mmCIF file of C-alpha atoms in Angstrom:
data_model
loop_
_atom_site.group_PDB
_atom_site.id
_atom_site.type_symbol
_atom_site.label_atom_id
_atom_site.label_comp_id
_atom_site.label_asym_id
_atom_site.label_seq_id
_atom_site.Cartn_x
_atom_site.Cartn_y
_atom_site.Cartn_z
ATOM 1 C CA MET A 1 -17.451 -0.336 17.174
ATOM 2 C CA ALA A 2 -17.434 -2.069 13.944
ATOM 3 C CA LYS A 3 -14.318 -3.885 12.947
ATOM 4 C CA LYS A 4 -12.293 -2.295 9.554
ATOM 5 C CA ILE A 5 -11.102 -4.816 7.081
ATOM 6 C CA GLY A 6 -8.038 -4.189 5.116
ATOM 7 C CA TYR A 7 -5.737 -6.385 2.974
ATOM 8 C CA ARG A 8 -1.995 -7.095 2.308
ATOM 9 C CA TRP A 9 -0.825 -7.229 -1.273
ATOM 10 C CA HIS A 10 1.339 -10.160 -2.124
ATOM 11 C CA LEU A 11 2.368 -9.141 -6.018
ATOM 12 C CA ARG A 12 6.001 -8.525 -5.114
ATOM 13 C CA ARG A 13 6.512 -11.473 -2.551
ATOM 14 C CA LEU A 14 4.888 -14.081 -5.410
ATOM 15 C CA MET A 15 7.240 -12.353 -8.409
ATOM 16 C CA ALA A 16 10.145 -12.853 -6.494
ATOM 17 C CA GLU A 17 9.407 -16.349 -5.815
ATOM 18 C CA ARG A 18 9.058 -17.097 -9.403
ATOM 19 C CA ASP A 19 12.206 -15.102 -10.005
ATOM 20 C CA MET A 20 10.439 -11.828 -11.545
ATOM 21 C CA TYR A 21 12.637 -9.179 -9.985
ATOM 22 C CA ALA A 22 11.811 -5.651 -12.713
ATOM 23 C CA THR A 23 8.522 -4.833 -13.301
ATOM 24 C CA ALA A 24 9.136 -4.919 -16.868
ATOM 25 C CA GLN A 25 8.958 -8.372 -16.894
ATOM 26 C CA LEU A 26 5.411 -8.560 -16.045
ATOM 27 C CA ARG A 27 4.147 -5.839 -18.619
ATOM 28 C CA PRO A 28 4.562 -8.115 -21.808
ATOM 29 C CA LEU A 29 2.878 -10.908 -19.627
ATOM 30 C CA LEU A 30 -0.090 -9.097 -18.905
ATOM 31 C CA ALA A 31 -0.543 -7.673 -22.508
ATOM 32 C CA GLU A 32 -0.859 -11.611 -23.818
ATOM 33 C CA ARG A 33 -3.375 -11.878 -21.973
ATOM 34 C CA GLY A 34 -5.270 -8.948 -22.998
ATOM 35 C CA VAL A 35 -4.527 -6.675 -20.078
ATOM 36 C CA VAL A 36 -2.594 -3.338 -21.800
ATOM 37 C CA LEU A 37 -1.014 -1.290 -18.838
ATOM 38 C CA SER A 38 1.566 1.613 -19.356
ATOM 39 C CA ARG A 39 4.880 1.178 -17.394
ATOM 40 C CA GLU A 40 4.215 3.369 -14.798
ATOM 41 C CA GLN A 41 0.740 1.596 -13.821
ATOM 42 C CA VAL A 42 2.689 -1.829 -13.590
ATOM 43 C CA TYR A 43 5.053 -0.479 -11.551
ATOM 44 C CA ARG A 44 2.686 1.165 -9.342
ATOM 45 C CA LEU A 45 0.489 -2.100 -9.197
ATOM 46 C CA VAL A 46 3.872 -3.927 -7.935
ATOM 47 C CA THR A 47 5.232 -1.767 -5.593
ATOM 48 C CA GLY A 48 2.351 -0.494 -3.788
ATOM 49 C CA VAL A 49 -1.076 -1.476 -2.535
ATOM 50 C CA PRO A 50 -3.712 -1.290 -5.125
ATOM 51 C CA GLU A 51 -6.968 0.528 -4.182
ATOM 52 C CA ARG A 52 -9.180 -0.743 -7.429
ATOM 53 C CA LEU A 53 -8.331 -3.675 -9.735
ATOM 54 C CA SER A 54 -10.413 -5.066 -12.847
ATOM 55 C CA LEU A 55 -11.072 -8.268 -12.334
ATOM 56 C CA ALA A 56 -9.391 -8.821 -15.447
ATOM 57 C CA THR A 57 -6.152 -7.764 -14.156
ATOM 58 C CA LEU A 58 -6.526 -9.770 -11.185
ATOM 59 C CA ALA A 59 -7.202 -13.181 -13.356
ATOM 60 C CA ALA A 60 -4.328 -12.389 -15.926
ATOM 61 C CA LEU A 61 -1.887 -11.883 -12.780
ATOM 62 C CA CYS A 62 -2.910 -15.420 -11.237
ATOM 63 C CA ASP A 63 -2.549 -16.741 -14.695
ATOM 64 C CA ILE A 64 1.016 -15.634 -14.894
ATOM 65 C CA LEU A 65 2.341 -16.426 -11.295
ATOM 66 C CA GLY A 66 0.205 -19.452 -10.989
ATOM 67 C CA CYS A 67 -1.732 -18.827 -8.081
ATOM 68 C CA GLY A 68 -5.406 -18.095 -6.687
ATOM 69 C CA PRO A 69 -6.787 -14.672 -6.064
ATOM 70 C CA GLY A 70 -6.161 -15.710 -1.905
ATOM 71 C CA ASP A 71 -2.721 -15.641 -2.594
ATOM 72 C CA LEU A 72 -2.382 -12.107 -4.058
ATOM 73 C CA VAL A 73 -4.866 -10.496 -1.411
ATOM 74 C CA GLU A 74 -4.681 -11.372 2.369
ATOM 75 C CA PRO A 75 -8.039 -10.000 4.274
ATOM 76 C CA VAL A 76 -6.652 -8.255 7.620
ATOM 77 C CA VAL A 77 -8.439 -6.879 10.472
ATOM 78 C CA VAL A 78 -7.177 -3.169 11.295
ATOM 79 C CA THR A 79 -6.771 -1.416 14.296
ATOM 80 C CA PRO A 80 -5.451 1.750 15.012
ATOM 81 C CA ALA A 81 -2.071 2.173 15.732
ATOM 82 C CA GLY A 82 -0.968 1.949 19.107
ATOM 83 C CA ARG A 83 -4.354 0.911 20.365
ATOM 84 C CA LYS A 84 -5.509 -2.396 21.869
ATOM 85 C CA PRO A 85 -8.777 -3.794 19.617
ATOM 86 C CA ASP A 86 -10.854 -3.934 23.062
ATOM 87 C CA ALA A 87 -9.326 -0.293 24.812
ATOM 88 C CA PRO A 88 -12.012 2.017 25.209
ATOM 89 C CA GLN A 89 -11.831 5.417 23.104
ATOM 90 C CA GLN A 90 -9.775 8.113 24.532
ATOM 91 C CA ALA A 91 -10.372 12.086 23.833
ATOM 92 C CA PRO A 92 -7.881 13.401 21.838
ATOM 93 C CA PRO A 93 -5.574 15.937 23.475
ATOM 94 C CA PRO A 94 -6.407 19.443 23.656
ATOM 95 C CA PRO A 95 -4.841 21.156 20.575
ATOM 96 C CA SER A 96 -1.506 23.103 21.542
ATOM 97 C CA ARG A 97 -0.710 26.437 20.716
ATOM 98 C CA PRO A 98 2.768 27.467 19.377
ATOM 99 C CA VAL A 99 5.137 29.467 21.707
ATOM 100 C CA ARG A 100 6.040 32.371 20.584
ATOM 101 C CA ALA A 101 9.755 32.883 20.285
ATOM 102 C CA ARG A 102 11.485 35.930 22.203
ATOM 103 C CA VAL A 103 14.080 37.699 20.107
ATOM 104 C CA ALA A 104 17.164 38.935 22.335
ATOM 105 C CA ARG A 105 18.366 42.235 20.795
ATOM 106 C CA PRO A 106 22.632 42.134 21.037
ATOM 107 C CA ALA A 107 23.854 44.438 23.984
ATOM 108 C CA GLY A 108 24.917 48.283 23.024
ATOM 109 C CA ARG A 109 22.097 48.982 20.692
#
């Protein structure tokens, strides 16, 4: 089985280490470096894990935070939850069917 590579995004931690706790602080700093993002885009960049990121944005973040790309992005090997990396694959359990509920009629009807 081929190994799957993921990554961890450390922007929020790096910002906190530099006493930047609000996403609003980052937006004008990015704009000074030619990266114009909406308030929502900056919020998602800080609070989430980006799937795509332009090199211009990455370079601007590195300049703002005084770090390198490797400080922002940490590659990690992804293993499925609950499985050891070398464990053999097991067949998924068969799908279960919902049990139909029986409605009891009130006495006297």
